[in-house]
Short mmCIF file of C-alpha atoms and ligand atoms in Angstrom, two decimals:
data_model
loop_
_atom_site.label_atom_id
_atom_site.label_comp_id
_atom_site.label_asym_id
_atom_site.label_seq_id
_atom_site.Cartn_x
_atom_site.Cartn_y
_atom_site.Cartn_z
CA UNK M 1 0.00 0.00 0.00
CA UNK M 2 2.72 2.81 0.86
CA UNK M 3 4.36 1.28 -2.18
CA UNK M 4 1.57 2.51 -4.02
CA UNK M 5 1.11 5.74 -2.90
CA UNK M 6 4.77 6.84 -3.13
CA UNK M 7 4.43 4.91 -7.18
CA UNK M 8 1.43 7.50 -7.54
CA UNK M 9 2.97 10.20 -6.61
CA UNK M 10 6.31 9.93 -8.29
CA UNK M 11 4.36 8.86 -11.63
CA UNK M 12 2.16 12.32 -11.22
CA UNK M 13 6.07 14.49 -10.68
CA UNK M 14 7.24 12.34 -13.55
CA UNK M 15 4.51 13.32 -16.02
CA UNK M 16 4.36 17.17 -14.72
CA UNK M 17 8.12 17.34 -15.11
CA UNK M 18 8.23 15.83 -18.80
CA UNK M 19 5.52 18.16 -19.78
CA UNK M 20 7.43 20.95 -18.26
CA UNK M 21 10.51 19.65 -20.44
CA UNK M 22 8.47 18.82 -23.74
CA UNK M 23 7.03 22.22 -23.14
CA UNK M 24 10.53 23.70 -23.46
CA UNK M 25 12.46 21.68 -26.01
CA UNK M 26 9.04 23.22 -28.39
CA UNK M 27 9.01 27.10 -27.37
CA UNK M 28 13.21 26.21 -27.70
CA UNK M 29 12.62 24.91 -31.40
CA UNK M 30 9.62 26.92 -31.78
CA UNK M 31 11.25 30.50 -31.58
CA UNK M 32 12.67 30.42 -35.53
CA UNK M 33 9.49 28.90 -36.87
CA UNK M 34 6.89 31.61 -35.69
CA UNK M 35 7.40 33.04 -39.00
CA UNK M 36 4.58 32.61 -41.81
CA UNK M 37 6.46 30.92 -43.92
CA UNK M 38 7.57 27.65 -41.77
CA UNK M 39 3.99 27.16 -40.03
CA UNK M 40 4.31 23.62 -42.17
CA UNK M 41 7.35 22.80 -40.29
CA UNK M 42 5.75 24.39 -36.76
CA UNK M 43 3.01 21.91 -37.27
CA UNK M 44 5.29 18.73 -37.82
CA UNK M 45 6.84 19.69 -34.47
CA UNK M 46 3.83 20.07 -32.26
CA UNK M 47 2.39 17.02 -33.96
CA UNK M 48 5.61 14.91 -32.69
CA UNK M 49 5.58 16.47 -29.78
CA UNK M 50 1.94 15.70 -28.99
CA UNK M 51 2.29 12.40 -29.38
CA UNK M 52 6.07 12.26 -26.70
CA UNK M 53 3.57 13.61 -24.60
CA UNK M 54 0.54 11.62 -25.11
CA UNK M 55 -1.96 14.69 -25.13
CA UNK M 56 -2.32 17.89 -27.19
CA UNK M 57 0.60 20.83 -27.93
CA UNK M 58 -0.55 23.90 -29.28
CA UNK M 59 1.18 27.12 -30.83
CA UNK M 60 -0.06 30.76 -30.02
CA UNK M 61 1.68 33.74 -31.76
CA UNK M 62 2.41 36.86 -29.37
CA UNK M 63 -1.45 38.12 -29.31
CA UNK M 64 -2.76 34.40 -28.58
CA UNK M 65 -3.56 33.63 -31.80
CA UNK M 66 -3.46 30.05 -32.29
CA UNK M 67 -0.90 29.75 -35.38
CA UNK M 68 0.18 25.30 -34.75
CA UNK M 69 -2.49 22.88 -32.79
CA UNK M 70 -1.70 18.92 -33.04
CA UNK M 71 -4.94 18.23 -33.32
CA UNK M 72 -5.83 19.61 -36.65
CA UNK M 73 -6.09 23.10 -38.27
CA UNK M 74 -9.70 23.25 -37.58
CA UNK M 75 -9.24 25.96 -34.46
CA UNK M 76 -6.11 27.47 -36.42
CA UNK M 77 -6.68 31.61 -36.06
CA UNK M 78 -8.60 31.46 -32.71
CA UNK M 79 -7.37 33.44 -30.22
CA UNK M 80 -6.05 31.65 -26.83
CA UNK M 81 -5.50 34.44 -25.12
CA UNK M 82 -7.87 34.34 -22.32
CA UNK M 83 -6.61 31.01 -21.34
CA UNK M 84 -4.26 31.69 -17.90
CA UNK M 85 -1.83 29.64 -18.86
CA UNK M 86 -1.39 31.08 -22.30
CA UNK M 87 -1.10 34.71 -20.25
CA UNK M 88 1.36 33.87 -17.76
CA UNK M 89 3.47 32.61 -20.89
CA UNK M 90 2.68 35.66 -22.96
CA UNK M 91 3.98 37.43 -20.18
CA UNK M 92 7.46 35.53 -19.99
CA UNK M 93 6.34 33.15 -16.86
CA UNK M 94 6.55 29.23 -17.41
CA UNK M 95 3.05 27.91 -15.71
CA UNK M 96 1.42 24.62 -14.56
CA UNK M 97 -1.51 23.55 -12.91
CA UNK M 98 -4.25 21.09 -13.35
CA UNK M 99 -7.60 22.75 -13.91
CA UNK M 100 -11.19 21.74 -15.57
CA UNK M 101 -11.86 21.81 -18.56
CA UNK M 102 -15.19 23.42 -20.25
CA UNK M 103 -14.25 22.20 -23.82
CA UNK M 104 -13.74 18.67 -22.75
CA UNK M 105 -15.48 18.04 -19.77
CA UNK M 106 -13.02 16.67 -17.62
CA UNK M 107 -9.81 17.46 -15.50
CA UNK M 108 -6.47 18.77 -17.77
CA UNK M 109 -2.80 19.28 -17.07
CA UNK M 110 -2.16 22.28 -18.84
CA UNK M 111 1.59 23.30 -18.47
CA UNK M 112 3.20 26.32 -21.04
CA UNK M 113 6.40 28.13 -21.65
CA UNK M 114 6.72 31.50 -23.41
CA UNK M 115 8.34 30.95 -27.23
CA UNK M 116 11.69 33.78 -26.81
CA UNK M 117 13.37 34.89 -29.71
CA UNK M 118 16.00 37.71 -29.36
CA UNK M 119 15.32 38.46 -25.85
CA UNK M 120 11.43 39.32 -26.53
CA UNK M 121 8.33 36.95 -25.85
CA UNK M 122 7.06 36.41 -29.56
CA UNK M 123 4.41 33.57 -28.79
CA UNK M 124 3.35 30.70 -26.08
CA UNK M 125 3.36 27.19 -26.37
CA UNK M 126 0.71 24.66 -24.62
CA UNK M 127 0.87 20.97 -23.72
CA UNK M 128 -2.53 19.39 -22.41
CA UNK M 129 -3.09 16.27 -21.03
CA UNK M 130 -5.52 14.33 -19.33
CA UNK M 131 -5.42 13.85 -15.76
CA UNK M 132 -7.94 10.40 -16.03
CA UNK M 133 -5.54 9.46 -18.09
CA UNK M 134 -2.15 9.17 -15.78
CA UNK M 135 -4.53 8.49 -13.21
CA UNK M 136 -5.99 5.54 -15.61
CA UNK M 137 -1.93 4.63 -15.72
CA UNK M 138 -1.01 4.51 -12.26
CA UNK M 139 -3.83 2.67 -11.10
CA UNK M 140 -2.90 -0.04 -13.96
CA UNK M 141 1.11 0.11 -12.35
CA UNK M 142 -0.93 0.01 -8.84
CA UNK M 143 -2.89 -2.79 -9.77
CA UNK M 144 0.12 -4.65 -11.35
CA UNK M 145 2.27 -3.87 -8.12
CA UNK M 146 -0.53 -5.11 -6.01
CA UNK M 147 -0.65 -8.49 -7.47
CA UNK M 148 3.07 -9.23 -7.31
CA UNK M 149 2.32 -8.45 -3.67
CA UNK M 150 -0.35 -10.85 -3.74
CA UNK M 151 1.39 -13.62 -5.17
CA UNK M 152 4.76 -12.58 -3.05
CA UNK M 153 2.73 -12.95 -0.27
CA UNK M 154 0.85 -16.41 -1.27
CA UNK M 155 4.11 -17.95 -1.56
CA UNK M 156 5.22 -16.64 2.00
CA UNK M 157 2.66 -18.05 3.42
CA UNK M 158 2.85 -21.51 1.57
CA UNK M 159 7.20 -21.57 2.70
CA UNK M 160 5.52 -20.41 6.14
CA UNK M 161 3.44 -23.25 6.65
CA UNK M 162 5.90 -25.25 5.16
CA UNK M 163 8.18 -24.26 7.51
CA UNK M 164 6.14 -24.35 10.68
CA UNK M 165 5.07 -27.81 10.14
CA UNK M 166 8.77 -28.61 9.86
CA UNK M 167 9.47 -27.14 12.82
CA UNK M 168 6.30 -28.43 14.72
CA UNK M 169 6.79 -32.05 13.89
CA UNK M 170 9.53 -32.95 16.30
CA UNK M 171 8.14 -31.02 18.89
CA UNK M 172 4.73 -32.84 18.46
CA UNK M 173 6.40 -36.12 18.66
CA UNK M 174 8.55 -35.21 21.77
CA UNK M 175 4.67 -34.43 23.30
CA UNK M 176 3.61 -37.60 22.41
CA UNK M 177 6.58 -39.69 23.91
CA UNK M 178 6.40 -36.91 26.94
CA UNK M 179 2.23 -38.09 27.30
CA UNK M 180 3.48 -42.13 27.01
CA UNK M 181 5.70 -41.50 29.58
CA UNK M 182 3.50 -39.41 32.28
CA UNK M 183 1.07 -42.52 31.61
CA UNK M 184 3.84 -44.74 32.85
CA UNK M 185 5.77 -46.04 30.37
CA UNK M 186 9.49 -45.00 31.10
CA UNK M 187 10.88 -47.51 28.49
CA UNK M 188 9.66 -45.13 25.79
CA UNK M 189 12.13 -42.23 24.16
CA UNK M 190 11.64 -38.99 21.98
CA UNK M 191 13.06 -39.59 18.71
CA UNK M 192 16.03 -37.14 17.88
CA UNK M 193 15.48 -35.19 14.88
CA UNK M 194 14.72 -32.22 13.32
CA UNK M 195 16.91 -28.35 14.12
CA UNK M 196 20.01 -28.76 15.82
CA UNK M 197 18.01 -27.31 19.31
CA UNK M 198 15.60 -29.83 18.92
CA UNK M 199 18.27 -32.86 18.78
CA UNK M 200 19.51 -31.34 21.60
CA UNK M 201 16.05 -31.21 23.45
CA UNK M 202 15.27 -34.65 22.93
CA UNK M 203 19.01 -36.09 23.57
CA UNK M 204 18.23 -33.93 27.21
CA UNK M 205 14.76 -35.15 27.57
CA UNK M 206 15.69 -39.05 26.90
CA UNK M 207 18.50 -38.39 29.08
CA UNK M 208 16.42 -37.41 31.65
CA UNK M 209 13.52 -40.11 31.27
CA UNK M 210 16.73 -42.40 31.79
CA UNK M 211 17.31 -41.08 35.28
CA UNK M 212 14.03 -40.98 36.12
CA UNK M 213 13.76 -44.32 35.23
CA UNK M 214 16.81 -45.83 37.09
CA UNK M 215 15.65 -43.69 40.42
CA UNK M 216 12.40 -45.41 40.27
CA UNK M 217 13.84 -48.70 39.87
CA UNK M 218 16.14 -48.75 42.86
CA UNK M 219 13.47 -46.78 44.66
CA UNK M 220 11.22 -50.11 44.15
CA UNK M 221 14.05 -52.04 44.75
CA UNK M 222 14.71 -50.69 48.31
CA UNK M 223 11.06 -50.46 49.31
CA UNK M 224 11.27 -54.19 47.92
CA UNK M 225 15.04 -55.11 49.98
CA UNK M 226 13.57 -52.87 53.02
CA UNK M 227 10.35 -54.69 53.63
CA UNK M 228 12.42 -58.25 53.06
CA UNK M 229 15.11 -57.48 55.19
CA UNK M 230 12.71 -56.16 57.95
CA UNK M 231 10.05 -59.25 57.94
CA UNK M 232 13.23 -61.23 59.80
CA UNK M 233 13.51 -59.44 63.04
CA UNK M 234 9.84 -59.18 63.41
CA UNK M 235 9.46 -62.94 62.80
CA UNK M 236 11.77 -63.36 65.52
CA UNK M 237 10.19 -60.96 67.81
CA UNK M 238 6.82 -62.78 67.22
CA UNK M 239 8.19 -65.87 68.44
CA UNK M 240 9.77 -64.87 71.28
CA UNK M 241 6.82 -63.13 72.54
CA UNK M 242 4.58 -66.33 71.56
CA UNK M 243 6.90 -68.13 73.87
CA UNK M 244 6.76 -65.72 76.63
CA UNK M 245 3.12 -65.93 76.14
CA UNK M 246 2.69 -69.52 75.97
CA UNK M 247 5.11 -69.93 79.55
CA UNK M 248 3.02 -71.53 82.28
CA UNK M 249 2.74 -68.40 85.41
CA UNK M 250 4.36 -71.21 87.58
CA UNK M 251 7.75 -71.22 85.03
CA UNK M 252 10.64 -69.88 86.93
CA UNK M 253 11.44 -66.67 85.92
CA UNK M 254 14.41 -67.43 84.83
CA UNK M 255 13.21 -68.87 81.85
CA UNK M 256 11.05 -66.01 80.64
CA UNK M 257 13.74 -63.78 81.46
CA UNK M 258 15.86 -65.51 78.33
CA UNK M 259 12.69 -64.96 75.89
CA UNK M 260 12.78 -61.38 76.50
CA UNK M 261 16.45 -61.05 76.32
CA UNK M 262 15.98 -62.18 72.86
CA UNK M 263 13.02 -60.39 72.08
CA UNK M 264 15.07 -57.29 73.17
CA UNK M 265 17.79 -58.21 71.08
CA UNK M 266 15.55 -58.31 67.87
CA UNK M 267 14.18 -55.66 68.85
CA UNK M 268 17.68 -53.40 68.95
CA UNK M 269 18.10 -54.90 65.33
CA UNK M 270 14.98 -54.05 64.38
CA UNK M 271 15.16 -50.53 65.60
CA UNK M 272 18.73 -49.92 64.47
CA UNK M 273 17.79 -51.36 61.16
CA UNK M 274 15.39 -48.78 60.73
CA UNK M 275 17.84 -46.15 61.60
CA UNK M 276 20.49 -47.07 58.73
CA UNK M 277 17.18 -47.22 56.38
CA UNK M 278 16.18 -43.53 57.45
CA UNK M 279 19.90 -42.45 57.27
CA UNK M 280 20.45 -44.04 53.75
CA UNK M 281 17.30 -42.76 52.13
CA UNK M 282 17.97 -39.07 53.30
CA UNK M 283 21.49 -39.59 52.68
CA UNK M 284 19.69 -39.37 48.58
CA UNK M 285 18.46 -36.13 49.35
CA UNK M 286 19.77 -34.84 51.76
CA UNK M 287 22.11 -31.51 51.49
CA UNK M 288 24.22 -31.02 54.70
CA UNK M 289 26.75 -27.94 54.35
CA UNK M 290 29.90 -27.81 53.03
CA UNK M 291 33.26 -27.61 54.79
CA UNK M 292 36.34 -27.77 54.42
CA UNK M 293 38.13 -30.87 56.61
CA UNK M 294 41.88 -32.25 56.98
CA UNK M 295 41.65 -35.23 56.75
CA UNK M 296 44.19 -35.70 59.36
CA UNK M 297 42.18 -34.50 61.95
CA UNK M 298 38.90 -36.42 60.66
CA UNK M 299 41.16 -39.64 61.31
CA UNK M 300 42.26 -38.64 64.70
CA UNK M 301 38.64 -37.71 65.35
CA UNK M 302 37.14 -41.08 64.25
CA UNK M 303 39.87 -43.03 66.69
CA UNK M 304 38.89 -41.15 69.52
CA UNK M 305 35.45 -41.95 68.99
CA UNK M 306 35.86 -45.80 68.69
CA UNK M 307 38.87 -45.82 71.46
CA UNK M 308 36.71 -47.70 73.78
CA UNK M 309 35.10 -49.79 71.85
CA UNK M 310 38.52 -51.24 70.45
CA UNK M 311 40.18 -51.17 74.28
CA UNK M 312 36.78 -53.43 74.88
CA UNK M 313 38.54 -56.28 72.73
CA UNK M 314 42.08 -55.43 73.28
CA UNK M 315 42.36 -53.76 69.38
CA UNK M 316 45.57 -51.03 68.96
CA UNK M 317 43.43 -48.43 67.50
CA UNK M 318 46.74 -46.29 65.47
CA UNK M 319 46.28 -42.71 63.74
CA UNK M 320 49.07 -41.70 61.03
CA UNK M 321 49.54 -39.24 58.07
CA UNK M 322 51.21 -40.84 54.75
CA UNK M 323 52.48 -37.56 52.97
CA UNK M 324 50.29 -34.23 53.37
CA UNK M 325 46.81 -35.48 53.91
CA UNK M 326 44.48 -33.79 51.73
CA UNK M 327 42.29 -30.83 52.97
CA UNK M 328 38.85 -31.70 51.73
CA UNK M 329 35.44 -30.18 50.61
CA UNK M 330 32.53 -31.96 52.11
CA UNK M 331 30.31 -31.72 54.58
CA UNK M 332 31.54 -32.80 58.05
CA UNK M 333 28.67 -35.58 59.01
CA UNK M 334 28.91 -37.27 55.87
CA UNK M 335 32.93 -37.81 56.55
CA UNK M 336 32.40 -38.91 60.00
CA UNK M 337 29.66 -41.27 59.44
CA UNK M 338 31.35 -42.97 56.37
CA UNK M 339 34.77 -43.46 58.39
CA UNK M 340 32.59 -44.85 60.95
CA UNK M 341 31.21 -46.96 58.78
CA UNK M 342 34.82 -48.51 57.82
CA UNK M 343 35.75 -48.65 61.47
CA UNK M 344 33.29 -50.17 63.32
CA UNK M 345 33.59 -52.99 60.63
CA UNK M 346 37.12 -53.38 61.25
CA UNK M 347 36.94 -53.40 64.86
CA UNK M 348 33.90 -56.01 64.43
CA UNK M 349 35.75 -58.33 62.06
CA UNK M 350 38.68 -58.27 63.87
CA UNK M 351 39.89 -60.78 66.04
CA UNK M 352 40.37 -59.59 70.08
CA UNK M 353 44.03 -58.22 70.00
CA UNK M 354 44.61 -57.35 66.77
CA UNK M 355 45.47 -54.04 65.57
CA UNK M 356 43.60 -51.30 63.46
CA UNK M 357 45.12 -48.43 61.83
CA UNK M 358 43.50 -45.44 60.60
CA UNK M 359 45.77 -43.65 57.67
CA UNK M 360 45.61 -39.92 56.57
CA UNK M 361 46.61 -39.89 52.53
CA UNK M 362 46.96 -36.82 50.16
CA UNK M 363 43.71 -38.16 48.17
CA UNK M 364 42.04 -39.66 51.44
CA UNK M 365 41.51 -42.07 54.06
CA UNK M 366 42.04 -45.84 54.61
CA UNK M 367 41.35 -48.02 57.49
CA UNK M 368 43.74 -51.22 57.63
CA UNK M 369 42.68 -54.26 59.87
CA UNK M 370 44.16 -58.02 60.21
CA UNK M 371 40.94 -59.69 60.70
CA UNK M 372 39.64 -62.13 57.95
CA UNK M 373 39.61 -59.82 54.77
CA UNK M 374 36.97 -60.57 52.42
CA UNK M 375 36.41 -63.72 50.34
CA UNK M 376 36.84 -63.67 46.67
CA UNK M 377 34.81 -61.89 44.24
CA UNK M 378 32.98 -60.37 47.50
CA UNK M 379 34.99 -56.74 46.98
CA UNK M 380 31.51 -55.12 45.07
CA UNK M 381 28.88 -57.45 46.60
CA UNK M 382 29.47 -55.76 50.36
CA UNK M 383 28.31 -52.68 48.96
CA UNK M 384 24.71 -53.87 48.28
CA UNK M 385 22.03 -52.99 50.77
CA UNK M 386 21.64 -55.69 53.13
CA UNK M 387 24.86 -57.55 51.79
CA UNK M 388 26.11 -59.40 54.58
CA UNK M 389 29.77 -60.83 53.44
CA UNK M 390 31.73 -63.92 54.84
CA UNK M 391 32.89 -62.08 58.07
CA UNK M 392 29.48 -60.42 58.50
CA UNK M 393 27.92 -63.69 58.50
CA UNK M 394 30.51 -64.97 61.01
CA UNK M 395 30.79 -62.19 63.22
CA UNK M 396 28.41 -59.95 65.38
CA UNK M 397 24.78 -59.08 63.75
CA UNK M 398 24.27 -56.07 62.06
CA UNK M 399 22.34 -55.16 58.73
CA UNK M 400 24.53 -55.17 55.43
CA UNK M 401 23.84 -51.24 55.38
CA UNK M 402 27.29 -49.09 56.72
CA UNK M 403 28.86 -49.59 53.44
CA UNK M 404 26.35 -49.06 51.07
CA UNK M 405 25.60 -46.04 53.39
CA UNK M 406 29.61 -44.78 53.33
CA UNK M 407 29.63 -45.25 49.38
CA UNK M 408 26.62 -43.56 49.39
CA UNK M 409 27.52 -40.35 51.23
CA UNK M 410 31.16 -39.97 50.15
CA UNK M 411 29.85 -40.53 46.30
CA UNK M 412 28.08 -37.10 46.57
CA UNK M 413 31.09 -35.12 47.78
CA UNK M 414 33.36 -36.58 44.59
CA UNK M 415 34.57 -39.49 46.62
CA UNK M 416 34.52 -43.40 46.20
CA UNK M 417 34.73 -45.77 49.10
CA UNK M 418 35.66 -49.01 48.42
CA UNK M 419 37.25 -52.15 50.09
CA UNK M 420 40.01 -55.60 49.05
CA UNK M 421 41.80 -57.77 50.73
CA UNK M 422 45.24 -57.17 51.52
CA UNK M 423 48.22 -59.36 50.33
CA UNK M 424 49.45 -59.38 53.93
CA UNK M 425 46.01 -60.50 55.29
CA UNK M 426 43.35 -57.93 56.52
CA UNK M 427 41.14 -55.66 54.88
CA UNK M 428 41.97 -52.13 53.32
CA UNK M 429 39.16 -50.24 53.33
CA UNK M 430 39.34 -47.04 51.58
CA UNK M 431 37.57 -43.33 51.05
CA UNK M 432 39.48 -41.74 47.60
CA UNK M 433 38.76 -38.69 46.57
CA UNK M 434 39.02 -37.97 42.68
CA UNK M 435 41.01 -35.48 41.45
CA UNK M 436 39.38 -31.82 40.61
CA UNK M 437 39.74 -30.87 37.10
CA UNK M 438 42.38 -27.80 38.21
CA UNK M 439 44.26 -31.27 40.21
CA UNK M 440 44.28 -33.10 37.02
CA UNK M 441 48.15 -34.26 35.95
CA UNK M 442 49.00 -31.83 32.85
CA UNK M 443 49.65 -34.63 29.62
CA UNK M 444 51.74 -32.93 27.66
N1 ATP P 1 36.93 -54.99 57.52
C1 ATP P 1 36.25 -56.03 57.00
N2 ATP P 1 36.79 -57.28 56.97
C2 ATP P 1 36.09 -58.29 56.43
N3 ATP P 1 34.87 -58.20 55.90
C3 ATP P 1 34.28 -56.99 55.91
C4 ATP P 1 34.93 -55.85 56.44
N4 ATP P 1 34.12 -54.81 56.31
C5 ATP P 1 33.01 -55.28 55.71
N5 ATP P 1 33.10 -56.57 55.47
C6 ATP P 1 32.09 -57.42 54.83
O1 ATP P 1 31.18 -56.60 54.15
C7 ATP P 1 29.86 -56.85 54.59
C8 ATP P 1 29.06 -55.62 54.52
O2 ATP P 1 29.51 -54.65 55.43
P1 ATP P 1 28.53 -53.55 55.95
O3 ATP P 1 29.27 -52.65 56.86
O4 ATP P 1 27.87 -52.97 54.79
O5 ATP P 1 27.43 -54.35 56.74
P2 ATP P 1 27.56 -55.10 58.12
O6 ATP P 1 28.81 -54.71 58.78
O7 ATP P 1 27.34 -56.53 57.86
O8 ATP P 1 26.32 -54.52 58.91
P3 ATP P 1 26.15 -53.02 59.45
O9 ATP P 1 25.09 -52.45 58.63
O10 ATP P 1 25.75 -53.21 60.86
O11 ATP P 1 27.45 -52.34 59.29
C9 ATP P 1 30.01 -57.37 55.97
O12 ATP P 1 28.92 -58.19 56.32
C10 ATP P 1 31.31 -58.16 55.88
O13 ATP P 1 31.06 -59.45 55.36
MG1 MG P 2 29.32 -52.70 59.12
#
């Protein structure tokens, strides 16, 4: 549309300016035929010129006389002269406007220029033209403009639905799997296509169905272990309380006494159980603060804590640095609790009046014992919930939870616990913290 306008406009200046210029180039040419004798030769020019300018060029003489008209000799000898633009030319002035005309009945450009010859005004020429008929022009270059418009903007449309579809396919797709999956199907995955941004969304979004997936799973599988695990010690409780109950009042008491020892006993398991279960499913979400710890000191912390319970069975509890320990980032509970973890099993696997030793290293911790190590092929198995190894089995009760619990809590502070037998008997139990990237030995 502005297109349009300005295409008007410019086609109106352009027309007013050439008849301006044709104007010219005849009262120019005009000024040496004026004379009587080459009105033949005045008449071939306004004739040519008429038809440059696609309307009608006339020739006045210096009283208005017409003496040259292009559209015949039939109003030769008329006098012009009360025409205004043959006036203002008669009286030197160039002039232009667009006025009505009586003769024709319609609208007219009339434009003139005075004819000059040796410095004096000796006649007036005329150019006419119909204003329906530039008007009849420009609305045919309007109309032409406005249907390469139309047709410009067909075939935007067309690439823009072309396009969008493109573009909405993937997306719709990624929906779909995304519905599937809400409905419970987390086997199912977005298929990666389309823009580069849209790989990338559904690499991200199968990625995270993935996790989702595997958190669910072991989330069943510990509601599964957890509700195994505690059936035993309630079985046991039952009994012993059947037992109690099923004791004749004249029993000694002596006898009962025993039941409910035991009863008490499961009881303690049961309860401590539940404890490590708590602990281990927080320990997934939980988000204790950060500090930063020597190891040294966590070591020498951790033997204080378990010095009695090693004097109890004669164990050398020993504390010692190998190199500068590290000084790590992680929060304090999570430390303590996993080298308890590691402790309290060598201490329990241990026979009475062995030794212990807790070591400080520059990438972490490791607790050495000379109890029974592990059997073969056991080193990964200890770390599943309610794993109980050879030793475990052997030794005092407990649940198959501290070292899934220390693996656990070190693994979100960039740390790996892990545990082998040693080649001079014993266990080596060990917290290692990986490298940072800035730690990381330059290769070249
Ligand atoms: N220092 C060790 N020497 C030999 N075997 C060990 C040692 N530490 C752990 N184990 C084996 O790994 C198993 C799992 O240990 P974990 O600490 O996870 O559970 P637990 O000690 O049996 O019970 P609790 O949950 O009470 O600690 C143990 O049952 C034991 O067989
Ligand atoms: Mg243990």
């Amino acid at each position: 549309v502005p297109l349009g306008f300005t295409l008007e406009s410019r086609v109106n200046d352009e027309v007013r300016l050439q008849a301006r210029s044709q104007a010219d180039v005849v009262a120019a040419t005009a000024a040496d035929l004026v004379a009587e004798s080459r009105r033949a030769q005045l008449q071939a020019l306004v004739r040519s010129a008429a038809q440059a300018a696609r309307g009608r060029v006339v020739v006045v003489d210096r009283s208005g006389e017409l003496i040259a008209d292009s559209a015949g000799s039939a109003e030769l000898g008329g006098s012009y002269a009360a025409r205004p633009e043959i006036r203002a030319a008669l009286a030197g002035r160039r002039f232009q406007e667009t006025r009505f005309s009586k003769t024709l009945g319609e609208d007219i450009l009339a434009t003139s220029s005075p004819v000059v010859s040796g410095g004096r005004t000796v006649g007036a020429v005329r150019v006419t033209q119909s204003v329906a008929a530039v008007g009849r022009a420009v609305r045919r270059s309007v109309g032409g403009l406005a249907a390469i418009a139309g047709v410009v903007l067909l075939l935007g449309l067309i690439a823009g639905a072309l396009i969008a579809r493109q573009l909405a396919r993937p997306l719709r797709r990624l929906e779909l799997t995304a519905g599937e999956i809400a409905h419970g199907d987390l086997d199912r995955r977005a298929p990666v296509e389309g823009t580069s941004e849209q790989r990338s969304l559904a690499r991200s979004f199968n990625e995270m169905t993935e996790r989702l997936g595997r958190a669910l799973r072991t989330q069943r599988q510990f509601v599964a272990d957890a509700s195994h695990q505690l059936r035993t010690p309630l079985t046991g409780l039952r009994l012993r309380l059947e037992e109690i109950d099923a004791t004749p009042p004249e029993e000694p008491v002596g006898a009962v006494a025993q039941d409910v020892e035991a009863a008490l006993r499961e009881v303690d398991r049961l309860s401590q159980m539940v404890t490590e279960l708590l602990l281990l499913s927080a320990a997934e979400e939980r988000d204790a603060p950060a500090a930063d710890i020597e190891l040294g000191e966590a070591v020498e912390a951790a033997a204080a804590r378990w010095g009695a319970a090693a004097e109890e069975r004669r164990i050398s509890l020993s504390v010692s640095r190998d190199g500068t320990p590290a000084t790590v980032r992680c929060a304090r509970v999570d430390l303590d609790r996993a080298i308890d973890s590691l402790v309290e099993n060598a201490i329990n696997y241990s026979p009475d009046g062995s030794s212990v030793a807790l070591v400080a290293r520059a990438r972490g911790v490791e607790v050495l014992d000379s109890g029974p190590g592990l059997a073969p092929d056991e080193a990964e198995a200890v770390f599943e919930r309610f794993h109980r190894g050879r030793a475990g089995r052997a030794g005092p009760s407990g649940t198959g939870l501290g070292l899934p619990i220390a693996r656990e809590l070190m693994r979100r502070w960039g740390a790996d616990t892990a545990i082998a037998t040693r080649d001079e008997g014993g266990a080596r139990a060990t917290i290692e913290f990986f490298p940072t990237v800035e730690e990381e030995p330059d290769e070249h």
